[in-house]
Short mmCIF file of C-alpha atoms in Angstrom, two decimals:
data_model
loop_
_atom_site.label_atom_id
_atom_site.label_comp_id
_atom_site.label_asym_id
_atom_site.label_seq_id
_atom_site.Cartn_x
_atom_site.Cartn_y
_atom_site.Cartn_z
CA MET A 1 -22.67 -0.22 14.70
CA ALA A 2 -22.58 3.56 15.24
CA PRO A 3 -19.73 5.42 13.56
CA ALA A 4 -17.12 7.44 15.42
CA LYS A 5 -18.52 10.60 17.00
CA HIS A 6 -17.55 13.78 15.21
CA ASN A 7 -19.01 17.14 14.30
CA ARG A 8 -18.24 17.06 10.59
CA GLN A 9 -20.80 17.22 7.78
CA TYR A 10 -19.56 13.95 6.29
CA ASP A 11 -18.16 10.67 7.57
CA LEU A 12 -16.22 10.23 4.37
CA VAL A 13 -15.38 12.06 1.12
CA VAL A 14 -13.78 10.52 -1.98
CA PHE A 15 -11.74 13.17 -3.81
CA GLY A 16 -11.04 12.19 -7.43
CA ALA A 17 -14.09 9.93 -7.46
CA THR A 18 -14.60 10.10 -11.24
CA GLY A 19 -11.09 8.79 -12.00
CA TYR A 20 -10.22 5.16 -12.63
CA THR A 21 -9.33 4.18 -9.05
CA GLY A 22 -11.68 6.69 -7.47
CA LYS A 23 -14.66 5.15 -9.20
CA TYR A 24 -13.74 1.66 -7.98
CA THR A 25 -13.55 3.13 -4.46
CA ALA A 26 -16.91 4.88 -4.69
CA GLU A 27 -18.57 1.74 -6.06
CA HIS A 28 -17.26 -0.35 -3.17
CA ILE A 29 -18.54 2.19 -0.67
CA ALA A 30 -21.94 2.28 -2.36
CA THR A 31 -22.33 -1.50 -2.36
CA ASN A 32 -20.61 -2.53 0.89
CA LEU A 33 -20.42 0.21 3.55
CA PRO A 34 -23.40 1.01 5.83
CA THR A 35 -26.37 2.46 3.97
CA ASP A 36 -26.72 5.43 6.35
CA LEU A 37 -23.14 6.61 5.80
CA LYS A 38 -22.89 10.37 5.33
CA TRP A 39 -20.57 10.73 2.37
CA ALA A 40 -19.71 12.74 -0.71
CA VAL A 41 -17.86 12.43 -4.00
CA ALA A 42 -15.57 15.33 -4.87
CA GLY A 43 -13.69 16.58 -7.89
CA ARG A 44 -13.39 19.42 -10.35
CA SER A 45 -16.26 18.56 -12.74
CA SER A 46 -19.80 18.91 -11.41
CA SER A 47 -21.29 17.17 -14.44
CA LYS A 48 -19.01 14.13 -14.14
CA LEU A 49 -19.73 13.89 -10.42
CA GLU A 50 -23.49 14.04 -10.99
CA GLU A 51 -23.19 11.33 -13.62
CA LEU A 52 -21.25 9.17 -11.15
CA VAL A 53 -23.89 9.67 -8.46
CA GLY A 54 -26.50 8.39 -10.91
CA GLU A 55 -24.41 5.28 -11.56
CA LEU A 56 -23.91 4.70 -7.84
CA LYS A 57 -27.64 5.03 -7.20
CA ALA A 58 -28.32 2.35 -9.79
CA LEU A 59 -25.93 0.03 -7.94
CA ASN A 60 -27.70 0.52 -4.61
CA PRO A 61 -30.84 2.71 -4.69
CA ASP A 62 -31.79 1.91 -1.08
CA ARG A 63 -28.84 3.66 0.56
CA THR A 64 -28.07 7.29 1.39
CA GLN A 65 -26.64 8.65 -1.86
CA PRO A 66 -23.44 10.73 -1.86
CA SER A 67 -23.49 14.49 -2.04
CA VAL A 68 -21.45 16.31 -4.67
CA GLU A 69 -18.56 18.58 -3.68
CA VAL A 70 -16.85 20.59 -6.42
CA CYS A 71 -13.24 21.11 -5.36
CA ASN A 72 -10.20 22.41 -7.22
CA LEU A 73 -6.57 21.54 -6.63
CA SER A 74 -5.67 24.37 -4.28
CA ASP A 75 -4.82 24.76 -0.60
CA GLU A 76 -7.93 26.86 -0.08
CA ASP A 77 -10.39 24.42 -1.66
CA LEU A 78 -8.86 21.32 -0.08
CA SER A 79 -8.73 22.94 3.35
CA ALA A 80 -12.43 23.82 3.08
CA LEU A 81 -13.24 20.25 2.00
CA ALA A 82 -11.12 18.69 4.77
CA LYS A 83 -13.01 20.73 7.38
CA LYS A 84 -16.27 19.12 6.25
CA THR A 85 -15.29 15.46 6.61
CA TYR A 86 -14.02 13.00 9.22
CA ILE A 87 -12.08 11.03 6.56
CA LEU A 88 -10.77 12.10 3.16
CA ILE A 89 -9.81 9.56 0.50
CA THR A 90 -7.84 11.04 -2.37
CA THR A 91 -7.02 9.25 -5.61
CA VAL A 92 -5.77 12.36 -7.43
CA GLY A 93 -2.24 11.80 -8.72
CA PRO A 94 0.53 11.90 -9.59
CA TYR A 95 0.89 12.82 -5.95
CA HIS A 96 4.26 14.51 -6.40
CA LYS A 97 2.43 17.00 -8.64
CA TYR A 98 -1.04 17.26 -7.13
CA GLY A 99 -1.08 15.49 -3.77
CA GLU A 100 0.31 17.94 -1.24
CA HIS A 101 -2.78 20.18 -1.15
CA ALA A 102 -4.90 17.36 0.29
CA PHE A 103 -2.18 15.98 2.57
CA LYS A 104 -1.49 19.42 4.04
CA ALA A 105 -5.18 20.20 4.48
CA CYS A 106 -5.91 16.96 6.34
CA ALA A 107 -2.88 17.24 8.60
CA GLU A 108 -3.83 20.82 9.54
CA GLN A 109 -7.57 20.19 9.96
CA GLY A 110 -7.31 16.94 11.92
CA THR A 111 -8.96 14.99 9.11
CA HIS A 112 -8.02 11.34 8.66
CA TYR A 113 -6.39 10.75 5.28
CA LEU A 114 -6.03 7.83 2.83
CA ASP A 115 -4.24 7.71 -0.54
CA VAL A 116 -2.90 5.25 -3.09
CA THR A 117 0.48 6.69 -3.96
CA GLY A 118 3.51 4.51 -4.54
CA GLU A 119 5.89 7.48 -4.54
CA SER A 120 8.29 6.88 -1.65
CA ALA A 121 10.16 10.15 -2.18
CA TRP A 122 6.91 12.10 -1.94
CA VAL A 123 5.81 10.19 1.17
CA ALA A 124 9.16 10.89 2.84
CA LYS A 125 8.75 14.58 2.02
CA MET A 126 5.25 14.60 3.52
CA ILE A 127 6.53 12.92 6.69
CA ARG A 128 9.21 15.58 7.08
CA LYS A 129 6.77 18.44 6.52
CA TYR A 130 3.59 17.28 8.25
CA GLN A 131 4.31 14.52 10.80
CA SER A 132 4.43 16.93 13.74
CA VAL A 133 1.36 18.82 12.44
CA ALA A 134 -0.68 15.60 12.21
CA GLU A 135 0.47 14.55 15.68
CA SER A 136 -0.80 17.82 17.12
CA THR A 137 -4.19 17.74 15.37
CA GLY A 138 -4.76 13.98 15.72
CA ALA A 139 -4.98 13.40 11.96
CA LYS A 140 -4.29 9.77 11.11
CA MET A 141 -2.51 9.82 7.75
CA PHE A 142 -2.31 6.65 5.63
CA PRO A 143 -0.36 7.11 2.38
CA GLN A 144 0.35 4.02 0.25
CA ILE A 145 -2.74 2.10 1.37
CA GLY A 146 -3.44 0.68 -2.10
CA VAL A 147 -1.69 -2.19 -3.89
CA GLU A 148 1.44 -0.25 -3.05
CA SER A 149 2.06 -1.08 -0.27
CA ALA A 150 -0.81 -2.61 1.70
CA PRO A 151 -0.43 -6.27 0.58
CA SER A 152 3.22 -6.52 1.62
CA ASP A 153 2.61 -4.67 4.87
CA LEU A 154 -0.39 -6.83 5.81
CA VAL A 155 1.28 -10.12 4.83
CA THR A 156 4.16 -9.18 7.15
CA TYR A 157 1.74 -8.22 9.92
CA SER A 158 -0.08 -11.55 9.49
CA LEU A 159 3.18 -13.50 9.57
CA ALA A 160 4.09 -11.83 12.86
CA SER A 161 0.64 -12.70 14.25
CA VAL A 162 0.74 -16.37 13.30
CA VAL A 163 4.31 -16.86 14.55
CA ARG A 164 3.48 -15.14 17.83
CA SER A 165 0.22 -17.02 18.39
CA GLN A 166 1.13 -20.54 17.26
CA LEU A 167 4.73 -21.09 18.35
CA PRO A 168 5.92 -21.52 21.96
CA GLY A 169 7.25 -18.43 23.66
CA GLN A 170 5.47 -15.93 21.39
CA PRO A 171 8.59 -15.34 19.26
CA LYS A 172 9.34 -12.22 17.23
CA LEU A 173 10.36 -12.30 13.56
CA GLY A 174 13.71 -12.95 11.95
CA PRO A 175 14.31 -12.89 8.16
CA THR A 176 10.97 -12.40 6.40
CA THR A 177 10.26 -12.82 2.69
CA VAL A 178 7.21 -11.63 0.76
CA SER A 179 6.54 -13.00 -2.71
CA ILE A 180 4.40 -11.43 -5.42
CA TYR A 181 3.35 -14.94 -6.32
CA LYS A 182 0.82 -14.28 -9.08
CA PHE A 183 -0.22 -11.06 -10.75
CA LYS A 184 -2.45 -10.61 -13.78
CA GLY A 185 -3.25 -7.00 -14.69
CA ALA A 186 -2.15 -3.85 -16.49
CA PRO A 187 -1.23 -0.34 -15.29
CA SER A 188 -3.64 2.59 -15.39
CA GLY A 189 -2.91 5.93 -16.98
CA GLY A 190 -2.27 7.46 -13.57
CA THR A 191 0.35 4.87 -12.67
CA LEU A 192 2.18 5.35 -15.94
CA ALA A 193 2.01 9.14 -15.64
CA THR A 194 3.60 8.91 -12.21
CA VAL A 195 6.47 6.77 -13.46
CA MET A 196 7.13 9.08 -16.38
CA THR A 197 7.03 12.37 -14.43
CA ILE A 198 8.37 11.75 -10.93
CA ARG A 199 11.96 12.27 -12.01
CA ASP A 200 11.00 15.85 -12.92
CA SER A 201 10.13 16.57 -9.27
CA PHE A 202 12.96 14.79 -7.43
CA THR A 203 16.71 14.32 -7.85
CA LEU A 204 18.09 10.79 -8.04
CA LYS A 205 19.29 11.13 -4.45
CA GLU A 206 15.86 12.28 -3.29
CA LEU A 207 14.33 9.27 -5.05
CA SER A 208 16.79 6.74 -3.67
CA ASP A 209 17.30 7.91 -0.07
CA PRO A 210 13.78 7.05 1.20
CA MET A 211 14.17 3.53 -0.18
CA LYS A 212 17.24 2.77 1.91
CA PRO A 213 16.58 0.34 4.79
CA TYR A 214 14.64 1.96 7.64
CA ALA A 215 15.00 5.42 6.06
CA ILE A 216 11.47 6.46 7.04
CA SER A 217 11.27 4.42 10.24
CA PRO A 218 10.78 6.68 13.27
CA VAL A 219 13.56 4.80 15.08
CA PRO A 220 16.80 3.21 13.80
CA HIS A 221 17.21 -0.53 13.41
CA PRO A 222 19.96 -2.34 15.39
CA ARG A 223 21.25 -3.82 12.08
CA SER A 224 23.01 -6.74 13.76
CA ALA A 225 21.49 -10.16 14.36
CA SER A 226 22.00 -12.07 17.58
CA THR A 227 22.81 -15.33 15.78
CA PRO A 228 23.83 -16.26 12.19
CA ALA A 229 20.46 -17.93 11.52
CA LEU A 230 18.79 -14.54 11.92
CA GLU A 231 21.12 -12.60 9.63
CA PRO A 232 19.37 -10.99 6.63
CA PRO A 233 19.81 -13.13 3.48
CA LYS A 234 22.67 -12.00 1.28
CA SER A 235 22.47 -12.07 -2.50
CA SER A 236 24.92 -14.34 -4.27
CA LEU A 237 26.89 -13.19 -7.30
CA PHE A 238 24.59 -15.35 -9.43
CA THR A 239 21.51 -13.55 -8.06
CA LYS A 240 23.11 -10.15 -8.58
CA LEU A 241 23.83 -10.99 -12.22
CA THR A 242 20.57 -12.76 -13.09
CA GLY A 243 18.01 -11.62 -10.50
CA LEU A 244 17.18 -15.28 -9.85
CA VAL A 245 16.91 -16.78 -6.37
CA LYS A 246 15.43 -20.06 -5.15
CA LEU A 247 13.41 -19.34 -2.01
CA PRO A 248 12.61 -22.05 0.52
CA ILE A 249 8.91 -23.03 0.39
CA LEU A 250 8.14 -20.36 -2.25
CA GLY A 251 10.20 -21.52 -5.25
CA LEU A 252 12.05 -19.70 -8.06
CA HIS A 253 11.90 -15.90 -7.96
CA THR A 254 13.37 -12.86 -9.62
CA THR A 255 13.70 -9.12 -8.97
CA SER A 256 10.51 -7.33 -7.91
CA LEU A 257 9.69 -3.85 -9.22
CA PRO A 258 7.94 -2.49 -6.07
CA ALA A 259 10.35 -4.16 -3.60
CA ALA A 260 12.08 -0.98 -2.41
CA THR A 261 8.82 1.00 -2.22
CA ASP A 262 7.07 -1.71 -0.20
CA ARG A 263 10.11 -2.24 2.01
CA ALA A 264 10.06 1.42 3.02
CA GLN A 265 6.51 1.06 4.33
CA VAL A 266 7.16 -2.26 6.07
CA HIS A 267 10.23 -0.78 7.76
CA ARG A 268 8.17 2.20 8.91
CA THR A 269 5.67 -0.26 10.39
CA TRP A 270 8.55 -1.99 12.19
CA GLY A 271 9.62 1.35 13.68
CA LEU A 272 6.10 2.41 14.69
CA PHE A 273 5.59 -0.92 16.51
CA GLU A 274 9.12 -1.19 17.93
CA SER A 275 9.03 2.32 19.38
CA GLY A 276 5.59 1.88 20.94
CA ILE A 277 4.19 4.83 18.97
CA VAL A 278 1.54 2.39 17.77
CA SER A 279 0.35 -0.13 20.33
CA GLN A 280 0.98 -3.39 18.46
CA PRO A 281 3.37 -6.26 19.27
CA SER A 282 6.76 -5.46 17.74
CA TYR A 283 8.49 -7.52 15.07
CA GLY A 284 11.67 -7.51 17.13
CA PRO A 285 15.32 -6.41 16.75
CA ASN A 286 16.32 -9.27 14.44
CA PHE A 287 13.63 -8.57 11.84
CA SER A 288 14.73 -8.22 8.22
CA TRP A 289 12.61 -8.09 5.07
CA ARG A 290 12.81 -8.68 1.34
CA GLN A 291 10.39 -8.99 -1.55
CA GLN A 292 10.75 -11.04 -4.74
CA LEU A 293 8.61 -11.78 -7.80
CA ARG A 294 7.79 -15.39 -8.62
CA THR A 295 8.91 -16.46 -12.09
CA LYS A 296 7.88 -19.49 -14.12
CA ASN A 297 11.36 -20.38 -15.29
CA PHE A 298 15.01 -19.36 -15.58
CA TRP A 299 14.68 -17.40 -18.83
CA SER A 300 11.57 -15.43 -17.93
CA GLY A 301 13.19 -14.45 -14.63
CA ILE A 302 16.37 -13.18 -16.27
CA THR A 303 14.39 -11.35 -18.95
CA PHE A 304 12.27 -9.57 -16.36
CA HIS A 305 15.33 -8.68 -14.27
CA TYR A 306 17.06 -7.00 -17.20
CA SER A 307 13.87 -5.31 -18.34
CA LEU A 308 13.86 -3.58 -14.95
CA VAL A 309 17.48 -2.57 -15.48
CA LEU A 310 16.51 -0.94 -18.78
CA PHE A 311 13.45 0.62 -17.17
CA GLY A 312 15.70 2.17 -14.54
CA LEU A 313 17.58 4.02 -17.25
CA LEU A 314 14.50 6.23 -17.71
CA PHE A 315 15.44 7.92 -14.45
CA VAL A 316 18.87 8.99 -15.65
CA VAL A 317 18.16 10.03 -19.24
CA PRO A 318 17.21 13.63 -20.14
CA SER A 319 13.62 14.75 -19.64
CA PHE A 320 12.84 14.91 -23.36
CA VAL A 321 13.66 11.19 -23.68
CA ARG A 322 11.18 10.34 -20.90
CA LYS A 323 8.52 12.45 -22.62
CA LEU A 324 9.16 10.62 -25.88
CA ALA A 325 8.98 7.26 -24.10
CA ALA A 326 5.70 8.31 -22.49
CA LYS A 327 4.13 8.94 -25.89
CA VAL A 328 5.16 5.47 -27.01
CA LEU A 329 4.52 3.48 -23.83
CA VAL A 330 1.53 5.13 -22.13
CA ALA A 331 -1.65 3.46 -23.36
CA HIS A 332 -4.06 5.33 -21.07
CA GLN A 333 -4.36 8.94 -19.94
CA PRO A 334 -4.52 9.79 -16.20
CA GLY A 335 -7.97 8.93 -14.89
CA GLN A 336 -8.31 6.08 -17.37
CA GLY A 337 -7.29 2.44 -17.25
CA PRO A 338 -7.76 -1.04 -18.65
CA ASP A 339 -11.23 -2.08 -19.80
CA VAL A 340 -13.24 -2.82 -16.66
CA SER A 341 -15.05 -5.82 -18.16
CA LYS A 342 -11.75 -7.49 -19.01
CA ALA A 343 -10.14 -6.47 -15.72
CA LYS A 344 -12.65 -8.64 -13.82
CA ASP A 345 -10.64 -11.68 -14.92
CA ASN A 346 -7.45 -10.39 -13.30
CA TYR A 347 -5.93 -11.94 -10.21
CA LEU A 348 -3.45 -11.10 -7.49
CA GLU A 349 -1.73 -13.36 -4.97
CA TYR A 350 1.01 -12.69 -2.44
CA ARG A 351 2.72 -15.25 -0.23
CA GLY A 352 5.16 -14.83 2.59
CA THR A 353 7.38 -16.78 4.96
CA ALA A 354 9.05 -15.78 8.20
CA VAL A 355 11.82 -17.32 10.31
CA PRO A 356 10.83 -17.07 13.99
CA ASP A 357 13.36 -15.44 16.28
CA LEU A 358 14.18 -18.20 18.76
CA GLY A 359 17.53 -16.78 19.75
CA ASP A 360 20.38 -19.30 19.83
CA LYS A 361 17.98 -22.10 18.84
CA SER A 362 16.94 -20.38 15.61
CA GLY A 363 19.45 -22.35 13.51
CA GLU A 364 17.99 -25.68 14.67
CA ASN A 365 14.38 -24.70 14.11
CA LYS A 366 12.65 -25.50 10.80
CA LYS A 367 9.24 -24.07 11.66
CA ARG A 368 8.23 -21.11 9.53
CA GLY A 369 5.37 -18.67 9.54
CA TYR A 370 3.43 -18.79 6.28
CA CYS A 371 0.85 -16.41 4.82
CA ARG A 372 -1.07 -16.41 1.56
CA ILE A 373 -3.45 -13.66 0.41
CA TRP A 374 -5.39 -13.63 -2.86
CA PHE A 375 -7.98 -11.55 -4.70
CA HIS A 376 -10.03 -12.32 -7.80
CA GLY A 377 -10.31 -9.07 -9.75
CA ASP A 378 -8.24 -6.12 -10.84
CA ALA A 379 -5.52 -4.54 -8.70
CA TYR A 380 -7.24 -1.15 -9.00
CA HIS A 381 -10.49 -2.69 -7.80
CA LEU A 382 -8.54 -4.10 -4.85
CA THR A 383 -7.05 -0.65 -4.23
CA GLY A 384 -10.59 0.72 -3.94
CA VAL A 385 -11.38 -2.07 -1.46
CA PHE A 386 -8.27 -1.24 0.57
CA MET A 387 -9.26 2.41 0.94
CA ALA A 388 -12.98 1.92 1.53
CA GLU A 389 -12.40 -0.77 4.16
CA ALA A 390 -9.68 1.31 5.82
CA ALA A 391 -12.20 4.13 6.09
CA ALA A 392 -14.72 1.72 7.61
CA THR A 393 -12.10 0.55 10.11
CA LEU A 394 -11.40 4.14 11.16
CA LEU A 395 -15.11 4.87 11.44
CA PHE A 396 -16.34 1.80 13.27
CA ASP A 397 -13.49 0.03 15.10
CA ASP A 398 -12.34 1.20 18.52
CA SER A 399 -8.73 0.08 18.12
CA ALA A 400 -8.29 2.22 15.00
CA GLN A 401 -9.92 5.21 16.67
CA ARG A 402 -7.33 4.97 19.47
CA LEU A 403 -4.41 5.30 17.05
CA PRO A 404 -2.26 8.42 17.46
CA GLY A 405 -2.12 11.21 14.93
CA GLY A 406 0.74 11.10 12.46
CA VAL A 407 1.83 9.33 9.30
CA LEU A 408 0.89 5.66 9.76
CA THR A 409 0.90 2.46 7.69
CA PRO A 410 -1.78 -0.09 6.70
CA ALA A 411 -0.66 -2.59 9.35
CA CYS A 412 -1.34 -0.01 12.07
CA LEU A 413 -5.06 -0.66 11.49
CA GLY A 414 -4.47 -4.16 12.84
CA GLN A 415 -6.54 -7.32 12.79
CA ASP A 416 -9.85 -5.47 12.49
CA TYR A 417 -8.69 -4.21 9.10
CA VAL A 418 -7.47 -7.66 8.01
CA ASP A 419 -10.83 -9.16 8.97
CA ARG A 420 -12.73 -6.50 7.02
CA LEU A 421 -10.59 -7.10 3.95
CA ASP A 422 -11.06 -10.85 4.19
CA HIS A 423 -14.83 -10.36 4.29
CA ALA A 424 -14.59 -7.98 1.30
CA GLY A 425 -12.79 -10.50 -0.93
CA LEU A 426 -9.07 -10.25 -0.15
CA HIS A 427 -8.65 -13.62 1.50
CA PHE A 428 -5.99 -14.40 4.12
CA GLU A 429 -4.56 -17.80 5.03
CA THR A 430 -1.94 -18.15 7.77
CA LYS A 431 -0.31 -21.21 9.29
CA ILE A 432 2.95 -22.70 10.53
CA VAL A 433 4.81 -24.92 8.03
CA ASP A 434 8.05 -26.88 8.00
CA GLU A 435 10.96 -25.85 5.82
CA GLU A 436 12.40 -28.95 4.21
#
């Protein structure tokens, strides 16, 4: 299949390719994307990039090998790099410190953009500053297309698809729940650096506002359900005190760390679909969304809930306390991560359920949309898969090429993207089940 027509030197450039996540991304491109792809690896160190190219050649000597682009963290360098490529993947974080150069360059140069941030405040800032610029140049911008927040966004998209296709009347969605059902892994140095430094760039209000419901949706949500069965679930006093909640079909759960970050992206997807900005079937006016973390038992759930409470205190203590905590807690420096040989044994699984919006009959109906996705390997490996396959979708699939410019979400790439991910090892199962 021929790639999208463009007049750039490269189809794709990976900026930050020698870092922990960047290397996973480059390896997936080298071993899975078309062998005639015109691509490059970019970063600040020529010697490290050349070493990486040698490693990539050993993985797949029969393909076109990547060129090397030396690029510093500046508007000038990133603008020059963005002009050369159809798509830019950047794994250089923390994004609140280093990310705007690349985001700005791609928006201005009409270059499609992919990153792996989980920093909602930074994403909201980029939307405010560059949404109209990207619309005018046609740049398709995809922040948060790694483990934050692609799994939750794509599970929700898949739930909408199965409910619409397998139930009479093609219903929309009502209350929707996504579960981080299993997760074995450890954070990289870049992730920990982000957590420990983001408070230095944003006020508490700037951190919290983008995580409010529909805060970064392009259109407001009606916020009122047409029938009680479609009302968003409300937390009981017990859940507020312990974090524990028993979810139908999914079991015992507790508070989820990335819930607010993922919700912001899912709500933006809702708004992009609902408004018609992106041509996908909408989730509907009675859609609501929550995320929980599966727990093995009562005590582990409470312990995790209160560990998050203590973790949250890092955002209100003085800066010197966070710096001290970083020295104690951060096991890896930015660009480093858990041992790759051990990380191969890691595993990730999300599940989700959705109540179909059947109007006045919703309370009588016990049919539920169900989705399960799973991946054998490390979350950072999966993040590399997410970005490489998103790039392939933008390069080779007509529906993605028809997307408008602007700040988009993983689900905007649609079923073509889901199918590519399934083929690459992130497996999807969807069906209709009965809630007992």
